[in-house]
Amino acid sequence: EGDWKTMIDVTNLLWEICEDKRVFDPDFDLLSSEVLDSFAMIELFSRLEDAGIELYPTRIDRESLRTPRRIEALIRQASASL
């Protein structure tokens, strides 16, 4: 069993969902740019759930989704509690 990084590549996942190269910048603001809109968020949560990581949108501070780096930290935190 690998760690979360080998299982989920956040930037590639965001690229597949959003198809915007700016997601490869770990500090790119996904929210103010509207790259991660509500439909993309639903897809992100769905794909993470498929990978065994359940995040509950109603329990997540929106700021945790602002940048790829923050999403990685959120996934690390969720993975640690599994």
mmCIF file with all atom_site columns, N, CA, C and O in Angstrom, residues 10-66:
data_model
loop_
_atom_site.group_PDB
_atom_site.id
_atom_site.type_symbol
_atom_site.label_atom_id
_atom_site.label_alt_id
_atom_site.label_comp_id
_atom_site.label_asym_id
_atom_site.label_entity_id
_atom_site.label_seq_id
_atom_site.pdbx_PDB_ins_code
_atom_site.Cartn_x
_atom_site.Cartn_y
_atom_site.Cartn_z
_atom_site.occupancy
_atom_site.B_iso_or_equiv
_atom_site.pdbx_formal_charge
_atom_site.auth_seq_id
_atom_site.auth_comp_id
_atom_site.auth_asym_id
_atom_site.auth_atom_id
_atom_site.pdbx_PDB_model_num
ATOM 1   N N  . VAL A 1 10 ? -2.643  15.161 -7.345  1.00 0.00 ? 10 VAL A N  1
ATOM 2   C CA . VAL A 1 10 ? -3.645  16.218 -7.313  1.00 0.00 ? 10 VAL A CA 1
ATOM 3   C C  . VAL A 1 10 ? -3.597  17.083 -8.570  1.00 0.00 ? 10 VAL A C  1
ATOM 4   O O  . VAL A 1 10 ? -4.629  17.380 -9.163  1.00 0.00 ? 10 VAL A O  1
ATOM 5   N N  . THR A 1 11 ? -2.395  17.466 -8.988  1.00 0.00 ? 11 THR A N  1
ATOM 6   C CA . THR A 1 11 ? -2.326  18.352 -10.148 1.00 0.00 ? 11 THR A CA 1
ATOM 7   C C  . THR A 1 11 ? -2.834  17.668 -11.411 1.00 0.00 ? 11 THR A C  1
ATOM 8   O O  . THR A 1 11 ? -3.552  18.288 -12.194 1.00 0.00 ? 11 THR A O  1
ATOM 9   N N  . ASN A 1 12 ? -2.486  16.408 -11.601 1.00 0.00 ? 12 ASN A N  1
ATOM 10  C CA . ASN A 1 12 ? -3.001  15.708 -12.784 1.00 0.00 ? 12 ASN A CA 1
ATOM 11  C C  . ASN A 1 12 ? -4.509  15.506 -12.694 1.00 0.00 ? 12 ASN A C  1
ATOM 12  O O  . ASN A 1 12 ? -5.208  15.585 -13.707 1.00 0.00 ? 12 ASN A O  1
ATOM 13  N N  . LEU A 1 13 ? -4.995  15.251 -11.502 1.00 0.00 ? 13 LEU A N  1
ATOM 14  C CA . LEU A 1 13 ? -6.435  15.113 -11.301 1.00 0.00 ? 13 LEU A CA 1
ATOM 15  C C  . LEU A 1 13 ? -7.142  16.430 -11.647 1.00 0.00 ? 13 LEU A C  1
ATOM 16  O O  . LEU A 1 13 ? -8.143  16.436 -12.364 1.00 0.00 ? 13 LEU A O  1
ATOM 17  N N  . LEU A 1 14 ? -6.598  17.542 -11.153 1.00 0.00 ? 14 LEU A N  1
ATOM 18  C CA . LEU A 1 14 ? -7.182  18.847 -11.464 1.00 0.00 ? 14 LEU A CA 1
ATOM 19  C C  . LEU A 1 14 ? -7.103  19.146 -12.955 1.00 0.00 ? 14 LEU A C  1
ATOM 20  O O  . LEU A 1 14 ? -8.034  19.709 -13.538 1.00 0.00 ? 14 LEU A O  1
ATOM 21  N N  . TRP A 1 15 ? -6.004  18.746 -13.584 1.00 0.00 ? 15 TRP A N  1
ATOM 22  C CA . TRP A 1 15 ? -5.850  18.941 -15.031 1.00 0.00 ? 15 TRP A CA 1
ATOM 23  C C  . TRP A 1 15 ? -6.935  18.169 -15.792 1.00 0.00 ? 15 TRP A C  1
ATOM 24  O O  . TRP A 1 15 ? -7.565  18.700 -16.694 1.00 0.00 ? 15 TRP A O  1
ATOM 25  N N  . GLU A 1 16 ? -7.156  16.912 -15.396 1.00 0.00 ? 16 GLU A N  1
ATOM 26  C CA . GLU A 1 16 ? -8.191  16.101 -16.053 1.00 0.00 ? 16 GLU A CA 1
ATOM 27  C C  . GLU A 1 16 ? -9.570  16.727 -15.894 1.00 0.00 ? 16 GLU A C  1
ATOM 28  O O  . GLU A 1 16 ? -10.382 16.682 -16.814 1.00 0.00 ? 16 GLU A O  1
ATOM 29  N N  . ILE A 1 17 ? -9.830  17.305 -14.743 1.00 0.00 ? 17 ILE A N  1
ATOM 30  C CA . ILE A 1 17 ? -11.139 17.884 -14.467 1.00 0.00 ? 17 ILE A CA 1
ATOM 31  C C  . ILE A 1 17 ? -11.299 19.261 -15.113 1.00 0.00 ? 17 ILE A C  1
ATOM 32  O O  . ILE A 1 17 ? -12.306 19.547 -15.753 1.00 0.00 ? 17 ILE A O  1
ATOM 33  N N  . CYS A 1 18 ? -10.293 20.111 -14.953 1.00 0.00 ? 18 CYS A N  1
ATOM 34  C CA . CYS A 1 18 ? -10.420 21.523 -15.348 1.00 0.00 ? 18 CYS A CA 1
ATOM 35  C C  . CYS A 1 18 ? -9.818  21.845 -16.718 1.00 0.00 ? 18 CYS A C  1
ATOM 36  O O  . CYS A 1 18 ? -10.191 22.840 -17.334 1.00 0.00 ? 18 CYS A O  1
ATOM 37  N N  . GLU A 1 19 ? -8.864  21.012 -17.161 1.00 0.00 ? 19 GLU A N  1
ATOM 38  C CA . GLU A 1 19 ? -8.170  21.238 -18.428 1.00 0.00 ? 19 GLU A CA 1
ATOM 39  C C  . GLU A 1 19 ? -7.617  22.655 -18.537 1.00 0.00 ? 19 GLU A C  1
ATOM 40  O O  . GLU A 1 19 ? -7.793  23.338 -19.536 1.00 0.00 ? 19 GLU A O  1
ATOM 41  N N  . ASP A 1 20 ? -6.949  23.087 -17.482 1.00 0.00 ? 20 ASP A N  1
ATOM 42  C CA . ASP A 1 20 ? -6.331  24.409 -17.440 1.00 0.00 ? 20 ASP A CA 1
ATOM 43  C C  . ASP A 1 20 ? -4.917  24.222 -16.903 1.00 0.00 ? 20 ASP A C  1
ATOM 44  O O  . ASP A 1 20 ? -4.739  23.744 -15.785 1.00 0.00 ? 20 ASP A O  1
ATOM 45  N N  . LYS A 1 21 ? -3.919  24.591 -17.694 1.00 0.00 ? 21 LYS A N  1
ATOM 46  C CA . LYS A 1 21 ? -2.519  24.360 -17.315 1.00 0.00 ? 21 LYS A CA 1
ATOM 47  C C  . LYS A 1 21 ? -2.116  25.070 -16.037 1.00 0.00 ? 21 LYS A C  1
ATOM 48  O O  . LYS A 1 21 ? -1.143  24.695 -15.396 1.00 0.00 ? 21 LYS A O  1
ATOM 49  N N  . ARG A 1 22 ? -2.833  26.094 -15.665 1.00 0.00 ? 22 ARG A N  1
ATOM 50  C CA . ARG A 1 22 ? -2.474  26.840 -14.453 1.00 0.00 ? 22 ARG A CA 1
ATOM 51  C C  . ARG A 1 22 ? -2.571  25.979 -13.199 1.00 0.00 ? 22 ARG A C  1
ATOM 52  O O  . ARG A 1 22 ? -1.988  26.315 -12.178 1.00 0.00 ? 22 ARG A O  1
ATOM 53  N N  . VAL A 1 23 ? -3.286  24.845 -13.267 1.00 0.00 ? 23 VAL A N  1
ATOM 54  C CA . VAL A 1 23 ? -3.397  23.975 -12.083 1.00 0.00 ? 23 VAL A CA 1
ATOM 55  C C  . VAL A 1 23 ? -2.055  23.362 -11.689 1.00 0.00 ? 23 VAL A C  1
ATOM 56  O O  . VAL A 1 23 ? -1.908  22.873 -10.574 1.00 0.00 ? 23 VAL A O  1
ATOM 57  N N  . PHE A 1 24 ? -1.066  23.410 -12.580 1.00 0.00 ? 24 PHE A N  1
ATOM 58  C CA . PHE A 1 24 ? 0.251   22.866 -12.257 1.00 0.00 ? 24 PHE A CA 1
ATOM 59  C C  . PHE A 1 24 ? 1.066   23.818 -11.381 1.00 0.00 ? 24 PHE A C  1
ATOM 60  O O  . PHE A 1 24 ? 2.120   23.445 -10.885 1.00 0.00 ? 24 PHE A O  1
ATOM 61  N N  . ASP A 1 25 ? 0.572   25.041 -11.185 1.00 0.00 ? 25 ASP A N  1
ATOM 62  C CA . ASP A 1 25 ? 1.181   25.988 -10.248 1.00 0.00 ? 25 ASP A CA 1
ATOM 63  C C  . ASP A 1 25 ? 0.573   25.686 -8.888  1.00 0.00 ? 25 ASP A C  1
ATOM 64  O O  . ASP A 1 25 ? -0.632  25.859 -8.696  1.00 0.00 ? 25 ASP A O  1
ATOM 65  N N  . PRO A 1 26 ? 1.379   25.227 -7.907  1.00 0.00 ? 26 PRO A N  1
ATOM 66  C CA . PRO A 1 26 ? 0.810   24.803 -6.618  1.00 0.00 ? 26 PRO A CA 1
ATOM 67  C C  . PRO A 1 26 ? 0.095   25.915 -5.854  1.00 0.00 ? 26 PRO A C  1
ATOM 68  O O  . PRO A 1 26 ? -0.715  25.633 -4.984  1.00 0.00 ? 26 PRO A O  1
ATOM 69  N N  . ASP A 1 27 ? 0.386   27.175 -6.202  1.00 0.00 ? 27 ASP A N  1
ATOM 70  C CA . ASP A 1 27 ? -0.238  28.289 -5.487  1.00 0.00 ? 27 ASP A CA 1
ATOM 71  C C  . ASP A 1 27 ? -1.252  29.054 -6.339  1.00 0.00 ? 27 ASP A C  1
ATOM 72  O O  . ASP A 1 27 ? -1.691  30.137 -5.965  1.00 0.00 ? 27 ASP A O  1
ATOM 73  N N  . PHE A 1 28 ? -1.622  28.473 -7.464  1.00 0.00 ? 28 PHE A N  1
ATOM 74  C CA . PHE A 1 28 ? -2.614  29.118 -8.330  1.00 0.00 ? 28 PHE A CA 1
ATOM 75  C C  . PHE A 1 28 ? -3.971  29.162 -7.622  1.00 0.00 ? 28 PHE A C  1
ATOM 76  O O  . PHE A 1 28 ? -4.413  28.169 -7.053  1.00 0.00 ? 28 PHE A O  1
ATOM 77  N N  . ASP A 1 29 ? -4.626  30.314 -7.675  1.00 0.00 ? 29 ASP A N  1
ATOM 78  C CA . ASP A 1 29 ? -5.922  30.490 -7.009  1.00 0.00 ? 29 ASP A CA 1
ATOM 79  C C  . ASP A 1 29 ? -7.036  29.916 -7.884  1.00 0.00 ? 29 ASP A C  1
ATOM 80  O O  . ASP A 1 29 ? -7.488  30.536 -8.847  1.00 0.00 ? 29 ASP A O  1
ATOM 81  N N  . LEU A 1 30 ? -7.435  28.716 -7.535  1.00 0.00 ? 30 LEU A N  1
ATOM 82  C CA . LEU A 1 30 ? -8.452  27.997 -8.306  1.00 0.00 ? 30 LEU A CA 1
ATOM 83  C C  . LEU A 1 30 ? -9.841  28.616 -8.152  1.00 0.00 ? 30 LEU A C  1
ATOM 84  O O  . LEU A 1 30 ? -10.668 28.503 -9.048  1.00 0.00 ? 30 LEU A O  1
ATOM 85  N N  . LEU A 1 31 ? -10.080 29.250 -7.022  1.00 0.00 ? 31 LEU A N  1
ATOM 86  C CA . LEU A 1 31 ? -11.418 29.781 -6.743  1.00 0.00 ? 31 LEU A CA 1
ATOM 87  C C  . LEU A 1 31 ? -11.648 31.141 -7.389  1.00 0.00 ? 31 LEU A C  1
ATOM 88  O O  . LEU A 1 31 ? -12.638 31.323 -8.095  1.00 0.00 ? 31 LEU A O  1
ATOM 89  N N  . SER A 1 32 ? -10.744 32.097 -7.169  1.00 0.00 ? 32 SER A N  1
ATOM 90  C CA . SER A 1 32 ? -10.980 33.429 -7.732  1.00 0.00 ? 32 SER A CA 1
ATOM 91  C C  . SER A 1 32 ? -10.901 33.407 -9.253  1.00 0.00 ? 32 SER A C  1
ATOM 92  O O  . SER A 1 32 ? -11.546 34.206 -9.925  1.00 0.00 ? 32 SER A O  1
ATOM 93  N N  . SER A 1 33 ? -10.128 32.460 -9.807  1.00 0.00 ? 33 SER A N  1
ATOM 94  C CA . SER A 1 33 ? -10.033 32.328 -11.263 1.00 0.00 ? 33 SER A CA 1
ATOM 95  C C  . SER A 1 33 ? -11.251 31.591 -11.835 1.00 0.00 ? 33 SER A C  1
ATOM 96  O O  . SER A 1 33 ? -11.446 31.569 -13.039 1.00 0.00 ? 33 SER A O  1
ATOM 97  N N  . GLU A 1 34 ? -12.023 30.976 -10.945 1.00 0.00 ? 34 GLU A N  1
ATOM 98  C CA . GLU A 1 34 ? -13.184 30.161 -11.297 1.00 0.00 ? 34 GLU A CA 1
ATOM 99  C C  . GLU A 1 34 ? -12.821 28.919 -12.111 1.00 0.00 ? 34 GLU A C  1
ATOM 100 O O  . GLU A 1 34 ? -13.666 28.339 -12.782 1.00 0.00 ? 34 GLU A O  1
ATOM 101 N N  . VAL A 1 35 ? -11.551 28.516 -12.038 1.00 0.00 ? 35 VAL A N  1
ATOM 102 C CA . VAL A 1 35 ? -11.133 27.265 -12.676 1.00 0.00 ? 35 VAL A CA 1
ATOM 103 C C  . VAL A 1 35 ? -11.806 26.093 -11.952 1.00 0.00 ? 35 VAL A C  1
ATOM 104 O O  . VAL A 1 35 ? -12.272 25.149 -12.577 1.00 0.00 ? 35 VAL A O  1
ATOM 105 N N  . LEU A 1 36 ? -11.867 26.180 -10.628 1.00 0.00 ? 36 LEU A N  1
ATOM 106 C CA . LEU A 1 36 ? -12.541 25.147 -9.845  1.00 0.00 ? 36 LEU A CA 1
ATOM 107 C C  . LEU A 1 36 ? -13.935 25.681 -9.496  1.00 0.00 ? 36 LEU A C  1
ATOM 108 O O  . LEU A 1 36 ? -14.160 26.250 -8.432  1.00 0.00 ? 36 LEU A O  1
ATOM 109 N N  . ASP A 1 37 ? -14.847 25.516 -10.438 1.00 0.00 ? 37 ASP A N  1
ATOM 110 C CA . ASP A 1 37 ? -16.224 25.967 -10.207 1.00 0.00 ? 37 ASP A CA 1
ATOM 111 C C  . ASP A 1 37 ? -17.008 24.854 -9.511  1.00 0.00 ? 37 ASP A C  1
ATOM 112 O O  . ASP A 1 37 ? -16.453 23.812 -9.167  1.00 0.00 ? 37 ASP A O  1
ATOM 113 N N  . SER A 1 38 ? -18.276 25.072 -9.298  1.00 0.00 ? 38 SER A N  1
ATOM 114 C CA . SER A 1 38 ? -19.059 24.089 -8.536  1.00 0.00 ? 38 SER A CA 1
ATOM 115 C C  . SER A 1 38 ? -19.121 22.729 -9.231  1.00 0.00 ? 38 SER A C  1
ATOM 116 O O  . SER A 1 38 ? -19.063 21.700 -8.569  1.00 0.00 ? 38 SER A O  1
ATOM 117 N N  . PHE A 1 39 ? -19.181 22.720 -10.550 1.00 0.00 ? 39 PHE A N  1
ATOM 118 C CA . PHE A 1 39 ? -19.216 21.437 -11.267 1.00 0.00 ? 39 PHE A CA 1
ATOM 119 C C  . PHE A 1 39 ? -17.881 20.704 -11.131 1.00 0.00 ? 39 PHE A C  1
ATOM 120 O O  . PHE A 1 39 ? -17.846 19.489 -10.933 1.00 0.00 ? 39 PHE A O  1
ATOM 121 N N  . ALA A 1 40 ? -16.783 21.456 -11.227 1.00 0.00 ? 40 ALA A N  1
ATOM 122 C CA . ALA A 1 40 ? -15.460 20.852 -11.080 1.00 0.00 ? 40 ALA A CA 1
ATOM 123 C C  . ALA A 1 40 ? -15.258 20.337 -9.654  1.00 0.00 ? 40 ALA A C  1
ATOM 124 O O  . ALA A 1 40 ? -14.638 19.290 -9.450  1.00 0.00 ? 40 ALA A O  1
ATOM 125 N N  . MET A 1 41 ? -15.797 21.051 -8.676  1.00 0.00 ? 41 MET A N  1
ATOM 126 C CA . MET A 1 41 ? -15.687 20.591 -7.284  1.00 0.00 ? 41 MET A CA 1
ATOM 127 C C  . MET A 1 41 ? -16.409 19.266 -7.096  1.00 0.00 ? 41 MET A C  1
ATOM 128 O O  . MET A 1 41 ? -15.877 18.356 -6.449  1.00 0.00 ? 41 MET A O  1
ATOM 129 N N  . ILE A 1 42 ? -17.585 19.149 -7.656  1.00 0.00 ? 42 ILE A N  1
ATOM 130 C CA . ILE A 1 42 ? -18.345 17.901 -7.551  1.00 0.00 ? 42 ILE A CA 1
ATOM 131 C C  . ILE A 1 42 ? -17.550 16.763 -8.177  1.00 0.00 ? 42 ILE A C  1
ATOM 132 O O  . ILE A 1 42 ? -17.437 15.672 -7.610  1.00 0.00 ? 42 ILE A O  1
ATOM 133 N N  . GLU A 1 43 ? -16.952 17.017 -9.329  1.00 0.00 ? 43 GLU A N  1
ATOM 134 C CA . GLU A 1 43 ? -16.142 16.005 -10.005 1.00 0.00 ? 43 GLU A CA 1
ATOM 135 C C  . GLU A 1 43 ? -14.919 15.643 -9.168  1.00 0.00 ? 43 GLU A C  1
ATOM 136 O O  . GLU A 1 43 ? -14.565 14.471 -9.047  1.00 0.00 ? 43 GLU A O  1
ATOM 137 N N  . LEU A 1 44 ? -14.287 16.649 -8.563  1.00 0.00 ? 44 LEU A N  1
ATOM 138 C CA . LEU A 1 44 ? -13.125 16.408 -7.706  1.00 0.00 ? 44 LEU A CA 1
ATOM 139 C C  . LEU A 1 44 ? -13.500 15.514 -6.526  1.00 0.00 ? 44 LEU A C  1
ATOM 140 O O  . LEU A 1 44 ? -12.841 14.508 -6.261  1.00 0.00 ? 44 LEU A O  1
ATOM 141 N N  . PHE A 1 45 ? -14.572 15.858 -5.832  1.00 0.00 ? 45 PHE A N  1
ATOM 142 C CA . PHE A 1 45 ? -15.005 15.049 -4.685  1.00 0.00 ? 45 PHE A CA 1
ATOM 143 C C  . PHE A 1 45 ? -15.359 13.628 -5.125  1.00 0.00 ? 45 PHE A C  1
ATOM 144 O O  . PHE A 1 45 ? -15.045 12.660 -4.439  1.00 0.00 ? 45 PHE A O  1
ATOM 145 N N  . SER A 1 46 ? -16.000 13.504 -6.270  1.00 0.00 ? 46 SER A N  1
ATOM 146 C CA . SER A 1 46 ? -16.389 12.190 -6.785  1.00 0.00 ? 46 SER A CA 1
ATOM 147 C C  . SER A 1 46 ? -15.158 11.334 -7.095  1.00 0.00 ? 46 SER A C  1
ATOM 148 O O  . SER A 1 46 ? -15.093 10.162 -6.724  1.00 0.00 ? 46 SER A O  1
ATOM 149 N N  . ARG A 1 47 ? -14.180 11.927 -7.750  1.00 0.00 ? 47 ARG A N  1
ATOM 150 C CA . ARG A 1 47 ? -12.962 11.175 -8.098  1.00 0.00 ? 47 ARG A CA 1
ATOM 151 C C  . ARG A 1 47 ? -12.161 10.800 -6.857  1.00 0.00 ? 47 ARG A C  1
ATOM 152 O O  . ARG A 1 47 ? -11.584 9.714  -6.794  1.00 0.00 ? 47 ARG A O  1
ATOM 153 N N  . LEU A 1 48 ? -12.115 11.702 -5.889  1.00 0.00 ? 48 LEU A N  1
ATOM 154 C CA . LEU A 1 48 ? -11.411 11.378 -4.645  1.00 0.00 ? 48 LEU A CA 1
ATOM 155 C C  . LEU A 1 48 ? -12.123 10.247 -3.908  1.00 0.00 ? 48 LEU A C  1
ATOM 156 O O  . LEU A 1 48 ? -11.477 9.342  -3.374  1.00 0.00 ? 48 LEU A O  1
ATOM 157 N N  . GLU A 1 49 ? -13.438 10.281 -3.927  1.00 0.00 ? 49 GLU A N  1
ATOM 158 C CA . GLU A 1 49 ? -14.206 9.210  -3.285  1.00 0.00 ? 49 GLU A CA 1
ATOM 159 C C  . GLU A 1 49 ? -13.935 7.879  -3.980  1.00 0.00 ? 49 GLU A C  1
ATOM 160 O O  . GLU A 1 49 ? -13.773 6.846  -3.332  1.00 0.00 ? 49 GLU A O  1
ATOM 161 N N  . ASP A 1 50 ? -13.849 7.902  -5.312  1.00 0.00 ? 50 ASP A N  1
ATOM 162 C CA . ASP A 1 50 ? -13.522 6.681  -6.067  1.00 0.00 ? 50 ASP A CA 1
ATOM 163 C C  . ASP A 1 50 ? -12.160 6.139  -5.666  1.00 0.00 ? 50 ASP A C  1
ATOM 164 O O  . ASP A 1 50 ? -11.919 4.933  -5.728  1.00 0.00 ? 50 ASP A O  1
ATOM 165 N N  . ALA A 1 51 ? -11.260 7.041  -5.252  1.00 0.00 ? 51 ALA A N  1
ATOM 166 C CA . ALA A 1 51 ? -9.917  6.638  -4.837  1.00 0.00 ? 51 ALA A CA 1
ATOM 167 C C  . ALA A 1 51 ? -9.869  6.272  -3.350  1.00 0.00 ? 51 ALA A C  1
ATOM 168 O O  . ALA A 1 51 ? -8.808  5.992  -2.810  1.00 0.00 ? 51 ALA A O  1
ATOM 169 N N  . GLY A 1 52 ? -11.039 6.311  -2.691  1.00 0.00 ? 52 GLY A N  1
ATOM 170 C CA . GLY A 1 52 ? -11.095 5.911  -1.288  1.00 0.00 ? 52 GLY A CA 1
ATOM 171 C C  . GLY A 1 52 ? -10.947 7.044  -0.293  1.00 0.00 ? 52 GLY A C  1
ATOM 172 O O  . GLY A 1 52 ? -10.774 6.800  0.895   1.00 0.00 ? 52 GLY A O  1
ATOM 173 N N  . ILE A 1 53 ? -10.989 8.274  -0.780  1.00 0.00 ? 53 ILE A N  1
ATOM 174 C CA . ILE A 1 53 ? -10.867 9.422  0.120   1.00 0.00 ? 53 ILE A CA 1
ATOM 175 C C  . ILE A 1 53 ? -12.186 10.177 0.121   1.00 0.00 ? 53 ILE A C  1
ATOM 176 O O  . ILE A 1 53 ? -12.582 10.771 -0.880  1.00 0.00 ? 53 ILE A O  1
ATOM 177 N N  . GLU A 1 54 ? -12.870 10.100 1.244   1.00 0.00 ? 54 GLU A N  1
ATOM 178 C CA . GLU A 1 54 ? -14.157 10.778 1.351   1.00 0.00 ? 54 GLU A CA 1
ATOM 179 C C  . GLU A 1 54 ? -13.987 12.124 2.024   1.00 0.00 ? 54 GLU A C  1
ATOM 180 O O  . GLU A 1 54 ? -13.519 12.210 3.152   1.00 0.00 ? 54 GLU A O  1
ATOM 181 N N  . LEU A 1 55 ? -14.342 13.150 1.282   1.00 0.00 ? 55 LEU A N  1
ATOM 182 C CA . LEU A 1 55 ? -14.358 14.506 1.818   1.00 0.00 ? 55 LEU A CA 1
ATOM 183 C C  . LEU A 1 55 ? -15.807 14.962 1.798   1.00 0.00 ? 55 LEU A C  1
ATOM 184 O O  . LEU A 1 55 ? -16.521 14.713 0.827   1.00 0.00 ? 55 LEU A O  1
ATOM 185 N N  . TYR A 1 56 ? -16.220 15.603 2.842   1.00 0.00 ? 56 TYR A N  1
ATOM 186 C CA . TYR A 1 56 ? -17.600 16.053 2.927   1.00 0.00 ? 56 TYR A CA 1
ATOM 187 C C  . TYR A 1 56 ? -17.642 17.559 2.677   1.00 0.00 ? 56 TYR A C  1
ATOM 188 O O  . TYR A 1 56 ? -17.202 18.333 3.533   1.00 0.00 ? 56 TYR A O  1
ATOM 189 N N  . PRO A 1 57 ? -18.151 17.967 1.528   1.00 0.00 ? 57 PRO A N  1
ATOM 190 C CA . PRO A 1 57 ? -18.128 19.380 1.155   1.00 0.00 ? 57 PRO A CA 1
ATOM 191 C C  . PRO A 1 57 ? -18.696 20.314 2.215   1.00 0.00 ? 57 PRO A C  1
ATOM 192 O O  . PRO A 1 57 ? -18.189 21.410 2.400   1.00 0.00 ? 57 PRO A O  1
ATOM 193 N N  . THR A 1 58 ? -19.708 19.861 2.939   1.00 0.00 ? 58 THR A N  1
ATOM 194 C CA . THR A 1 58 ? -20.320 20.727 3.953   1.00 0.00 ? 58 THR A CA 1
ATOM 195 C C  . THR A 1 58 ? -19.424 20.907 5.168   1.00 0.00 ? 58 THR A C  1
ATOM 196 O O  . THR A 1 58 ? -19.626 21.821 5.952   1.00 0.00 ? 58 THR A O  1
ATOM 197 N N  . ARG A 1 59 ? -18.417 20.039 5.313   1.00 0.00 ? 59 ARG A N  1
ATOM 198 C CA . ARG A 1 59 ? -17.506 20.119 6.469   1.00 0.00 ? 59 ARG A CA 1
ATOM 199 C C  . ARG A 1 59 ? -16.155 20.726 6.113   1.00 0.00 ? 59 ARG A C  1
ATOM 200 O O  . ARG A 1 59 ? -15.267 20.782 6.955   1.00 0.00 ? 59 ARG A O  1
ATOM 201 N N  . ILE A 1 60 ? -15.983 21.135 4.864   1.00 0.00 ? 60 ILE A N  1
ATOM 202 C CA . ILE A 1 60 ? -14.693 21.645 4.411   1.00 0.00 ? 60 ILE A CA 1
ATOM 203 C C  . ILE A 1 60 ? -14.750 23.159 4.268   1.00 0.00 ? 60 ILE A C  1
ATOM 204 O O  . ILE A 1 60 ? -15.668 23.702 3.654   1.00 0.00 ? 60 ILE A O  1
ATOM 205 N N  . ASP A 1 61 ? -13.751 23.802 4.845   1.00 0.00 ? 61 ASP A N  1
ATOM 206 C CA . ASP A 1 61 ? -13.607 25.243 4.651   1.00 0.00 ? 61 ASP A CA 1
ATOM 207 C C  . ASP A 1 61 ? -13.227 25.471 3.189   1.00 0.00 ? 61 ASP A C  1
ATOM 208 O O  . ASP A 1 61 ? -12.291 24.859 2.680   1.00 0.00 ? 61 ASP A O  1
ATOM 209 N N  . ARG A 1 62 ? -13.964 26.334 2.536   1.00 0.00 ? 62 ARG A N  1
ATOM 210 C CA . ARG A 1 62 ? -13.722 26.625 1.117   1.00 0.00 ? 62 ARG A CA 1
ATOM 211 C C  . ARG A 1 62 ? -12.263 27.006 0.860   1.00 0.00 ? 62 ARG A C  1
ATOM 212 O O  . ARG A 1 62 ? -11.713 26.717 -0.207  1.00 0.00 ? 62 ARG A O  1
ATOM 213 N N  . GLU A 1 63 ? -11.618 27.638 1.833   1.00 0.00 ? 63 GLU A N  1
ATOM 214 C CA . GLU A 1 63 ? -10.214 28.042 1.671   1.00 0.00 ? 63 GLU A CA 1
ATOM 215 C C  . GLU A 1 63 ? -9.297  26.836 1.466   1.00 0.00 ? 63 GLU A C  1
ATOM 216 O O  . GLU A 1 63 ? -8.235  26.960 0.868   1.00 0.00 ? 63 GLU A O  1
ATOM 217 N N  . SER A 1 64 ? -9.719  25.674 1.924   1.00 0.00 ? 64 SER A N  1
ATOM 218 C CA . SER A 1 64 ? -8.929  24.446 1.745   1.00 0.00 ? 64 SER A CA 1
ATOM 219 C C  . SER A 1 64 ? -8.869  24.021 0.288   1.00 0.00 ? 64 SER A C  1
ATOM 220 O O  . SER A 1 64 ? -8.067  23.167 -0.078  1.00 0.00 ? 64 SER A O  1
ATOM 221 N N  . LEU A 1 65 ? -9.731  24.601 -0.524  1.00 0.00 ? 65 LEU A N  1
ATOM 222 C CA . LEU A 1 65 ? -9.788  24.251 -1.945  1.00 0.00 ? 65 LEU A CA 1
ATOM 223 C C  . LEU A 1 65 ? -9.219  25.357 -2.833  1.00 0.00 ? 65 LEU A C  1
ATOM 224 O O  . LEU A 1 65 ? -9.302  25.277 -4.052  1.00 0.00 ? 65 LEU A O  1
ATOM 225 N N  . ARG A 1 66 ? -8.646  26.382 -2.222  1.00 0.00 ? 66 ARG A N  1
ATOM 226 C CA . ARG A 1 66 ? -8.218  27.562 -2.991  1.00 0.00 ? 66 ARG A CA 1
ATOM 227 C C  . ARG A 1 66 ? -7.068  27.275 -3.948  1.00 0.00 ? 66 ARG A C  1
ATOM 228 O O  . ARG A 1 66 ? -7.039  27.794 -5.061  1.00 0.00 ? 66 ARG A O  1
#
